[in-house]
Amino acid sequence: MKNKIALEEHFAIDLTITDSQVYARPEMWQGLKNNLLDFEQQRIEQMDEWGTELSILSLNSPAVQGIPDAKRAVEVARRANDVLAEQIRRHPTRFGGFAALPMQDPEAAARELERCVTQLGFHGFLVNGFSQVGDENTVVYYDDPRFADFWSTAAALKKPFYMHPRDPLLNREPIYEGAHWLTGPTWAFAVETGIHALRLLSSGLFDRHPELQMILGHFGEGIPFNIWRVDHILRKGRRGMPCDREIGDYLRSNVHITTSGNFRTPTLLSTMLEVGSDRIMYSVDYPFEKHEDAARWFDRCEISENDRRKIGRDNAVKLFGLK
Amino acid sequence: MKNKIALEEHFAIDLTITDSQVYARPEMWQGLKNNLLDFEQQRIEQMDEWGTELSILSLNSPAVQGIPDAKRAVEVARRANDVLAEQIRRHPTRFGGFAALPMQDPEAAARELERCVTQLGFHGFLVNGFSQVGDENTVVYYDDPRFADFWSTAAALKKPFYMHPRDPLLNREPIYEGAHWLTGPTWAFAVETGIHALRLLSSGLFDRHPELQMILGHFGEGIPFNIWRVDHILRKGRRGMPCDREIGDYLRSNVHITTSGNFRTPTLLSTMLEVGSDRIMYSVDYPFEKHEDAARWFDRCEISENDRRKIGRDNAVKLFGLK
Amino acid sequence: MKNKIALEEHFAIDLTITDSQVYARPEMWQGLKNNLLDFEQQRIEQMDEWGTELSILSLNSPAVQGIPDAKRAVEVARRANDVLAEQIRRHPTRFGGFAALPMQDPEAAARELERCVTQLGFHGFLVNGFSQVGDENTVVYYDDPRFADFWSTAAALKKPFYMHPRDPLLNREPIYEGAHWLTGPTWAFAVETGIHALRLLSSGLFDRHPELQMILGHFGEGIPFNIWRVDHILRKGRRGMPCDREIGDYLRSNVHITTSGNFRTPTLLSTMLEVGSDRIMYSVDYPFEKHEDAARWFDRCEISENDRRKIGRDNAVKLFGLK
Amino acid sequence: MKNKIALEEHFAIDLTITDSQVYARPEMWQGLKNNLLDFEQQRIEQMDEWGTELSILSLNSPAVQGIPDAKRAVEVARRANDVLAEQIRRHPTRFGGFAALPMQDPEAAARELERCVTQLGFHGFLVNGFSQVGDENTVVYYDDPRFADFWSTAAALKKPFYMHPRDPLLNREPIYEGAHWLTGPTWAFAVETGIHALRLLSSGLFDRHPELQMILGHFGEGIPFNIWRVDHILRKGRRGMPCDREIGDYLRSNVHITTSGNFRTPTLLSTMLEVGSDRIMYSVDYPFEKHEDAARWFDRCEISENDRRKIGRDNAVKLFGLK
Ligand SMILES: [Zn+2]
Ligand SMILES: [Zn+2]
Ligand SMILES: [Zn+2]
Ligand SMILES: [Zn+2]
């Protein structure tokens, strides 16, 4: 497929690049670093070779979310967004943008989001999971009441947001002790991000903002596979859950799901049977994943060509109001 | 289907019954309690009504795993196993047993397992996740080196074990703070048990004991949906993972998966496409789940009748060497 | 689901009712006859009980297609369409109509179709397979050149047509001799209608009229299951096939498929994976099939609620320009 | 996968080779002819390159079935079987055999089958659909009473038979007039063979011989997709159908299905959900299909590796009692 749109494609700036070093074996780090900092060389070459017309770019992880000093977070976010805006200006048919936001300061985050959407033409924002606020060990999830106004601003802008993984703080997840190969994209990313997404879905956020759309990568971080059980259990007793509807209702109304880093048809199938093909979208997770791996799988995976066009492009066109 | 075999069916004894109170709304507790303590009344009636010929019974959760005092854990396990043995003796065609084991004392656990299998005719053992050892906040997973001899004993007995959920200790999982409706069977059970299972699968345990079989409930606690991604990520770098093969290889060779509490065909389908129908088995999770819900779904779910017979009965017959 | 739209729902008039007798066991005939002739009693009651808001009605089979005398065919078609129009006028929110057409006279068929669409407000037309023309043993399929102008008229009206089954003439299908239980809806309907549909799809008709839409019942009369093989074989040699593209391309661009009489999720799944859920629509095939059987299956079949709404209603709304 | 077993692999002898010319474009005929007559060169090379360890070989189509002179049919069958036996003798680890049988003379066919199985070590027999008997236009299907003793012989030998396609006689299938690109493997093969198979399945043959196994190629010639509807319709009225059970019961008990010429995962999935993976077996249809096309698909299609081993090899080992 020649004109795919990809949504979980990352870059880094000088101030955030070292955050990604942990995700590369030492001998691969220089290559990953180059790919994160590059925009116009291998990034566009790879997009051309593997049929991605448009990449909506976002900062690496955790980056801004991992800066406890709110003022510093604001500065780094702004710097990253400006770098990205410049690249979009140079390649408006090839790049789009998700804003990085200093969620440590919800008011500043709202202002930065407005700037990114209304002035820079960004397509929404991407957060790398929870934010550390004030000190390294103080963590906030975005169902916290302090974000009420932020979400009102975000919803009013009518752009989706991407809930992207970050690793949990190890002192908050001793379960991985002695098995650290399970952290990061192996398993911990999905667990951490899945729970954060479930917090938002069950918080009432989407009752207050029924048009708001959250994007989840990696085929929904495991949620589609167990969503029936989630609702089945809560139907026996909601245990104080504050939202109005069932979590699965929000999953089917307020969530879009991408293929990033999870290039597997049975998983696509399970997701399609829970949310429908209108809410699934192609993504790579470049440069942590290869365009080649994503496209070799997606371009040939055995689904209807009609669904391939929707997942590969048309759903994103509709969600972001492109063209 | 009239002669199903169910594998994740729970009872309690006086010493463990209160552990289950947290899983029932107050108005439901008396009923749940009665069902957990009952063997011969409503338990067999429900089995009869919904077509379960044989239930392999196990103690409630966390029970023995939640007793830090090893000596006490040994006593409670022994008492529970004796109660169960008596019921099996009275109803040998309707009940089988999984041993409860005091994993706080691996040597004692091995002896109790031998007793249960060789003298009491049990079909293996079931552990409710990690054990607290010595004090409430000291936790051990079973990939710990102290269990080397225990696993040798278990493997030599040629019976499978069931890795059953328990809730994480909240001080070890602050991620659920303020969203406690996500704990227990809603979501935390699967996360906790999935990671424990992945620890075992990646630890080398199944290299040392290639015939050993682990049973996972709830359609594999989310693992089948993401197993491709697990192996895909680790193929880029094993990061010290000590096992010989890929985690998916063990999933397809050393794991059986049950339907307990997850009565959903797309989830069955995704699991079937990852492990094949020879490794999927019917279960209810009674009395936390209803036979009615399980059987109404399973008896009619739209799979081949050939697979229904295997999943409903024949795979269990083969795994446990019944008949 | 409460507001379903159903598309393959049949009635008969006095002149055509006996055509359906062969499809009922003797003891069932009176009931079937009553149901075919009824509009306002049990038909609407069943729709109400099983959640069909709107039925698009069509004449029984073969009816007009089985009248070799073209003049008579014209008269019967007109009479049936007038009867149907009157019922639609009385129940405009509950009934829609597909025109019966005297394909024995393509020019007259075109005129009748225009009348039905522009004056009577019908939603397209339904043909019961081939027509007998002039005498009982002379048969015509609608890829015949004589229909060129008819198809231009049909395409210009921008309404779909339903290719509905009829039994083959037994002297043209000796393969069923001695196994007549395989005729009719058991098997012969799908074979006959599938081949007729393939004739149209491969004839170039949809090159000339790329917006024209054909509806197939019974999950596509077997075509989705083998469409990959059809195109795979023809890719090795087109053997004179006159169309421009692959048959599968037309299947995914010019065909909609209904659930009529084939209430089976694996079949739905196979079809969804070949054509996507945007081209699948609920239907019953009343009164040959029961609303109860269709709705009990469809309302609970384990697909996404998003797809259920599309298949149950929204795809028909879009295809017919309703509301 | 390196050690696959393939079951629908054809050869020709001088007396039958011209029967296959119609299935090749003129410029491809010489190549196809060479491949059909070859055993030890490109046949084994292709098997080696694409991972087929053992091919069970059968004569091309229609060959013996298209020889109305029974005496001549007997001679040609015997000659073909002797040629095949010699090749098996030379390559016992690479080739197995299905007997060609002169069904025009049921008694002779039974004797030849006995000879092939007991003396030549063949694995069963393969028939190319109906046989012409006495003259070109007299056709017999094998549910005919004259085959009663033949089937007893076949069942007693405890080997399966392969119901392989042939084209219908055009004077018996005027539906293809003017659309001859739909004949042969495009569509007519499946229709003709599917109906023949349904005749056998519904005839009572498998009541008399409940262990007898029929193999169908091309993912069951369309039957799995519609088997629910077949049984659903017949449940309303059996219309004289002489068998004891439902047709679907026989499909799940007495039929094995191969992948020959239908290399498509959604079709595999639909079949798996109707008959289970224990009854699906790899095949190519060489040299009409390429080992490369079959293996590139099958070796990577996204099913469990456990199922891949069963379908690729183990089910055949079990069915034929190999090793
Ligand atoms: Zn990413
Ligand atoms: Zn349980
Ligand atoms: Zn109909
Ligand atoms: Zn063949």
Coordinates of N, CA, C and O in Angstrom, one line a residue, chain D residues 119-223:
Chain D
Q119 N -0.6 -54.9 -2.1 CA 0.7 -55.3 -2.8 C 1.6 -54.2 -3.1 O 2.8 -54.3 -3.0
L120 N 1.0 -53.0 -3.4 CA 1.9 -51.9 -3.8 C 2.1 -50.9 -2.7 O 2.9 -49.9 -2.9
G121 N 1.4 -51.0 -1.6 CA 1.6 -50.2 -0.5 C 1.0 -48.8 -0.6 O 1.5 -47.8 0.0
F122 N 0.0 -48.6 -1.5 CA -0.6 -47.3 -1.7 C -1.4 -46.9 -0.4 O -1.7 -47.7 0.5
H123 N -1.7 -45.6 -0.3 CA -2.3 -45.0 0.9 C -3.8 -44.8 0.8 O -4.4 -44.2 1.6
G124 N -4.4 -45.4 -0.3 CA -5.8 -45.2 -0.5 C -6.0 -44.9 -2.0 O -5.2 -45.3 -2.8
F125 N -7.1 -44.3 -2.4 CA -7.3 -44.0 -3.8 C -7.8 -42.6 -4.0 O -8.3 -42.0 -3.0
L126 N -7.7 -42.2 -5.2 CA -8.2 -40.8 -5.6 C -9.0 -41.0 -6.8 O -8.6 -41.6 -7.8
V127 N -10.3 -40.5 -6.8 CA -11.1 -40.5 -7.9 C -11.3 -39.0 -8.4 O -11.5 -38.1 -7.6
N128 N -11.3 -38.9 -9.7 CA -11.6 -37.6 -10.3 C -13.1 -37.4 -10.6 O -13.5 -37.3 -11.7
G129 N -13.8 -37.3 -9.5 CA -15.3 -37.1 -9.7 C -16.0 -38.2 -10.3 O -15.5 -39.4 -10.3
F130 N -17.1 -37.9 -11.0 CA -17.9 -38.9 -11.6 C -17.2 -39.7 -12.7 O -16.2 -39.2 -13.2
S131 N -17.7 -40.9 -13.0 CA -17.1 -41.6 -14.1 C -18.1 -41.7 -15.3 O -19.3 -41.8 -15.1
Q132 N -17.6 -41.6 -16.5 CA -18.4 -41.9 -17.7 C -18.4 -43.4 -17.9 O -17.3 -44.0 -17.9
V133 N -19.5 -43.9 -18.2 CA -19.6 -45.4 -18.2 C -20.3 -45.8 -19.5 O -21.5 -45.4 -19.7
G134 N -19.7 -46.6 -20.4 CA -20.3 -47.1 -21.6 C -20.3 -46.1 -22.7 O -19.8 -46.4 -23.8
D135 N -20.7 -44.9 -22.5 CA -20.6 -43.9 -23.5 C -20.3 -42.5 -22.8 O -20.4 -42.4 -21.6
E136 N -19.9 -41.6 -23.6 CA -19.4 -40.3 -23.1 C -20.4 -39.6 -22.2 O -20.0 -38.8 -21.4
N137 N -21.7 -39.8 -22.5 CA -22.7 -39.0 -21.9 C -23.4 -39.7 -20.7 O -24.3 -39.1 -20.1
T138 N -23.0 -40.9 -20.4 CA -23.5 -41.6 -19.3 C -22.6 -41.5 -18.1 O -21.4 -41.9 -18.1
V139 N -23.2 -40.9 -17.0 CA -22.4 -40.5 -15.9 C -22.8 -41.2 -14.6 O -24.0 -41.4 -14.5
V140 N -21.9 -41.5 -13.8 CA -22.3 -42.2 -12.5 C -21.6 -41.5 -11.4 O -20.4 -41.2 -11.4
Y141 N -22.3 -41.2 -10.3 CA -21.8 -40.7 -9.1 C -21.7 -41.9 -8.1 O -22.4 -42.9 -8.3
Y142 N -20.8 -41.8 -7.1 CA -20.4 -43.0 -6.4 C -21.4 -43.3 -5.2 O -21.1 -44.2 -4.4
D143 N -22.4 -42.5 -5.1 CA -23.5 -42.9 -4.2 C -24.5 -43.9 -4.8 O -25.4 -44.4 -4.2
D144 N -24.2 -44.2 -6.1 CA -25.0 -45.2 -6.8 C -25.0 -46.6 -6.1 O -23.9 -47.0 -5.7
P145 N -26.1 -47.3 -6.1 CA -26.2 -48.5 -5.4 C -25.2 -49.6 -5.9 O -24.7 -50.5 -5.2
R146 N -24.8 -49.4 -7.2 CA -23.9 -50.4 -7.8 C -22.5 -50.4 -7.1 O -21.7 -51.4 -7.2
F147 N -22.2 -49.4 -6.2 CA -20.9 -49.3 -5.6 C -20.9 -49.9 -4.2 O -20.0 -49.8 -3.4
A148 N -22.1 -50.5 -3.8 CA -22.2 -51.0 -2.4 C -21.0 -51.9 -2.0 O -20.3 -51.7 -1.0
D149 N -20.7 -52.9 -2.8 CA -19.6 -53.8 -2.5 C -18.3 -53.1 -2.6 O -17.3 -53.4 -1.8
F150 N -18.1 -52.3 -3.6 CA -16.9 -51.5 -3.7 C -16.6 -50.8 -2.4 O -15.4 -50.8 -1.9
W151 N -17.6 -50.1 -1.9 CA -17.3 -49.3 -0.6 C -17.0 -50.2 0.6 O -16.2 -49.9 1.4
S152 N -17.6 -51.4 0.6 CA -17.3 -52.4 1.6 C -15.8 -52.8 1.5 O -15.1 -52.8 2.6
T153 N -15.4 -53.0 0.3 CA -13.9 -53.3 0.2 C -13.0 -52.2 0.6 O -12.1 -52.4 1.3
A154 N -13.4 -51.0 0.1 CA -12.6 -49.8 0.4 C -12.5 -49.6 2.0 O -11.4 -49.3 2.5
A155 N -13.7 -49.7 2.6 CA -13.7 -49.5 4.1 C -12.9 -50.5 4.8 O -12.2 -50.2 5.8
A156 N -12.9 -51.7 4.3 CA -12.2 -52.8 5.0 C -10.7 -52.6 4.9 O -10.0 -53.1 5.8
L157 N -10.3 -51.9 3.9 CA -8.8 -51.7 3.7 C -8.3 -50.6 4.6 O -7.1 -50.4 4.8
K158 N -9.3 -49.8 5.2 CA -8.9 -48.8 6.2 C -8.0 -47.7 5.7 O -7.1 -47.3 6.4
K159 N -8.2 -47.4 4.4 CA -7.4 -46.3 3.9 C -8.4 -45.2 3.4 O -9.5 -45.5 2.9
P160 N -8.1 -44.0 3.4 CA -9.0 -42.9 3.0 C -9.0 -42.8 1.4 O -8.2 -43.4 0.8
F161 N -10.0 -42.1 0.9 CA -10.0 -41.8 -0.5 C -10.1 -40.3 -0.7 O -10.7 -39.6 0.1
Y162 N -9.6 -39.9 -1.8 CA -9.5 -38.4 -2.2 C -10.6 -38.2 -3.2 O -10.5 -38.8 -4.3
M163 N -11.6 -37.3 -3.0 CA -12.5 -36.9 -4.0 C -12.0 -35.7 -4.7 O -12.0 -34.6 -4.2
H164 N -11.4 -35.9 -5.9 CA -10.7 -34.9 -6.6 C -11.6 -34.3 -7.7 O -12.4 -35.0 -8.3
P165 N -11.5 -33.0 -8.0 CA -12.3 -32.4 -9.1 C -12.1 -32.9 -10.5 O -11.0 -33.4 -10.8
R166 N -13.1 -32.8 -11.2 CA -13.0 -32.8 -12.7 C -14.1 -31.8 -13.2 O -15.0 -31.5 -12.4
D167 N -13.9 -31.4 -14.4 CA -14.9 -30.5 -15.0 C -16.2 -31.3 -15.2 O -16.1 -32.4 -15.7
P168 N -17.3 -30.6 -15.1 CA -18.6 -31.3 -15.5 C -18.6 -31.3 -17.0 O -17.9 -30.6 -17.7
L169 N -19.4 -32.3 -17.5 CA -19.6 -32.3 -19.0 C -20.4 -31.1 -19.3 O -21.4 -30.8 -18.7
L170 N -20.0 -30.4 -20.3 CA -20.7 -29.1 -20.6 C -22.1 -29.2 -21.0 O -22.9 -28.4 -20.7
N171 N -22.5 -30.4 -21.6 CA -23.9 -30.6 -22.0 C -24.7 -30.8 -20.7 O -25.9 -30.8 -20.8
R172 N -24.1 -31.1 -19.6 CA -24.8 -31.3 -18.4 C -24.8 -30.0 -17.5 O -25.5 -29.9 -16.5
E173 N -24.0 -29.0 -18.0 CA -23.9 -27.8 -17.2 C -23.9 -26.6 -18.1 O -23.0 -25.8 -18.2
P174 N -25.1 -26.4 -18.8 CA -25.2 -25.2 -19.7 C -25.1 -23.9 -19.0 O -24.9 -22.8 -19.7
I175 N -25.1 -23.8 -17.7 CA -24.9 -22.6 -17.0 C -23.6 -21.9 -17.2 O -23.5 -20.7 -17.1
Y176 N -22.6 -22.6 -17.7 CA -21.3 -22.0 -18.0 C -21.2 -21.5 -19.4 O -20.2 -20.9 -19.8
E177 N -22.3 -21.7 -20.2 CA -22.2 -21.2 -21.6 C -21.9 -19.7 -21.7 O -22.6 -18.9 -21.0
G178 N -21.0 -19.4 -22.5 CA -20.6 -18.0 -22.7 C -19.8 -17.4 -21.5 O -19.6 -16.2 -21.5
A179 N -19.4 -18.2 -20.6 CA -18.6 -17.7 -19.5 C -17.6 -18.9 -19.1 O -17.5 -19.2 -17.9
H180 N -17.0 -19.4 -20.1 CA -16.2 -20.6 -19.9 C -15.0 -20.4 -19.0 O -14.4 -21.3 -18.5
W181 N -14.6 -19.1 -18.7 CA -13.5 -18.8 -17.8 C -13.9 -19.2 -16.4 O -13.1 -19.3 -15.5
L182 N -15.2 -19.5 -16.2 CA -15.6 -20.0 -14.8 C -15.5 -21.5 -14.7 O -15.7 -22.0 -13.6
T183 N -15.2 -22.2 -15.7 CA -15.1 -23.6 -15.6 C -13.7 -24.0 -15.0 O -12.9 -23.1 -14.8
G184 N -13.5 -25.3 -14.9 CA -12.2 -25.7 -14.3 C -12.0 -25.2 -12.9 O -12.9 -25.0 -12.2
P185 N -10.7 -25.0 -12.6 CA -10.4 -24.6 -11.2 C -10.9 -23.2 -10.8 O -11.0 -22.9 -9.6
T186 N -11.3 -22.4 -11.7 CA -11.9 -21.1 -11.3 C -13.1 -21.3 -10.4 O -13.2 -20.7 -9.3
W187 N -14.0 -22.1 -10.9 CA -15.3 -22.2 -10.1 C -15.9 -23.6 -10.3 O -16.4 -24.2 -9.3
A188 N -16.0 -24.1 -11.5 CA -16.8 -25.3 -11.7 C -16.2 -26.5 -11.0 O -17.0 -27.4 -10.6
F189 N -14.9 -26.6 -10.9 CA -14.3 -27.8 -10.1 C -15.0 -27.8 -8.7 O -15.4 -28.9 -8.2
A190 N -15.0 -26.7 -8.0 CA -15.5 -26.7 -6.6 C -17.0 -27.1 -6.6 O -17.5 -27.8 -5.8
V191 N -17.8 -26.5 -7.6 CA -19.2 -26.8 -7.6 C -19.5 -28.3 -7.8 O -20.2 -28.9 -7.1
E192 N -18.8 -28.8 -8.9 CA -19.0 -30.2 -9.3 C -18.6 -31.1 -8.1 O -19.4 -32.1 -7.7
T193 N -17.5 -30.9 -7.6 CA -16.9 -31.8 -6.5 C -17.6 -31.6 -5.2 O -17.9 -32.6 -4.5
G194 N -18.0 -30.4 -4.9 CA -18.8 -30.2 -3.7 C -20.1 -30.9 -3.7 O -20.5 -31.6 -2.7
I195 N -20.8 -30.9 -4.9 CA -22.1 -31.6 -4.9 C -21.9 -33.1 -4.9 O -22.6 -33.8 -4.2
H196 N -20.8 -33.6 -5.6 CA -20.6 -35.0 -5.5 C -20.3 -35.4 -4.0 O -20.8 -36.4 -3.5
A197 N -19.5 -34.6 -3.4 CA -19.2 -34.9 -2.0 C -20.5 -34.9 -1.1 O -20.7 -35.8 -0.2
L198 N -21.3 -33.9 -1.3 CA -22.6 -33.9 -0.6 C -23.5 -35.1 -0.9 O -24.2 -35.5 0.0
R199 N -23.4 -35.5 -2.1 CA -24.2 -36.7 -2.4 C -23.7 -37.9 -1.6 O -24.5 -38.6 -1.0
L200 N -22.4 -38.1 -1.5 CA -21.9 -39.2 -0.7 C -22.2 -39.0 0.8 O -22.6 -39.9 1.5
L201 N -22.0 -37.8 1.3 CA -22.2 -37.5 2.7 C -23.6 -37.8 3.1 O -23.9 -38.2 4.3
S202 N -24.6 -37.5 2.2 CA -26.0 -37.6 2.6 C -26.6 -38.9 2.2 O -27.8 -39.2 2.4
S203 N -25.8 -39.8 1.6 CA -26.3 -41.0 1.0 C -26.5 -42.2 2.0 O -27.1 -43.2 1.7
G204 N -25.9 -42.0 3.2 CA -25.8 -43.2 4.1 C -24.6 -44.0 4.0 O -24.3 -44.9 4.8
L205 N -23.7 -43.6 3.1 CA -22.4 -44.3 2.9 C -21.7 -44.4 4.2 O -21.1 -45.4 4.6
F206 N -21.6 -43.2 5.0 CA -20.8 -43.2 6.2 C -21.6 -43.7 7.4 O -21.0 -43.8 8.5
D207 N -22.8 -44.0 7.2 CA -23.5 -44.8 8.3 C -23.1 -46.3 8.2 O -22.8 -47.0 9.1
R208 N -23.0 -46.7 6.9 CA -22.6 -48.1 6.7 C -21.1 -48.3 7.0 O -20.7 -49.4 7.4
H209 N -20.3 -47.3 6.8 CA -18.9 -47.4 7.0 C -18.4 -46.2 7.8 O -17.8 -45.3 7.3
P210 N -18.7 -46.2 9.1 CA -18.4 -45.0 9.9 C -16.9 -44.7 10.1 O -16.6 -43.6 10.5
E211 N -16.0 -45.6 9.7 CA -14.6 -45.3 9.8 C -14.0 -44.7 8.5 O -12.9 -44.2 8.5
L212 N -14.8 -44.8 7.4 CA -14.3 -44.4 6.1 C -14.0 -42.9 6.1 O -14.8 -42.1 6.6
Q213 N -12.9 -42.5 5.5 CA -12.5 -41.1 5.5 C -12.4 -40.6 4.0 O -11.7 -41.2 3.2
M214 N -13.1 -39.5 3.7 CA -13.0 -38.9 2.4 C -12.1 -37.6 2.5 O -12.3 -36.8 3.5
I215 N -11.2 -37.4 1.6 CA -10.4 -36.2 1.6 C -11.0 -35.3 0.5 O -11.2 -35.7 -0.6
L216 N -11.1 -34.0 0.9 CA -11.5 -33.0 -0.1 C -10.4 -32.0 -0.2 O -9.8 -31.6 0.8
G217 N -10.1 -31.6 -1.4 CA -9.1 -30.5 -1.6 C -9.7 -29.1 -1.6 O -10.9 -28.9 -1.3
H218 N -8.8 -28.2 -1.8 CA -9.3 -26.8 -2.0 C -10.1 -26.3 -0.9 O -11.1 -25.6 -1.1
F219 N -9.7 -26.6 0.3 CA -10.5 -26.2 1.5 C -11.9 -26.6 1.5 O -12.9 -25.9 1.9
G220 N -12.1 -27.9 1.0 CA -13.5 -28.5 1.1 C -14.5 -28.1 0.1 O -15.7 -28.3 0.2
E221 N -13.9 -27.5 -1.0 CA -14.8 -27.2 -2.2 C -16.0 -26.4 -1.8 O -17.1 -26.5 -2.4
G222 N -15.8 -25.5 -0.9 CA -16.9 -24.5 -0.5 C -17.8 -25.0 0.6 O -18.6 -24.3 1.2
I223 N -17.7 -26.3 1.0 CA -18.7 -26.9 1.9 C -18.6 -26.3 3.3 O -19.6 -25.9 3.9

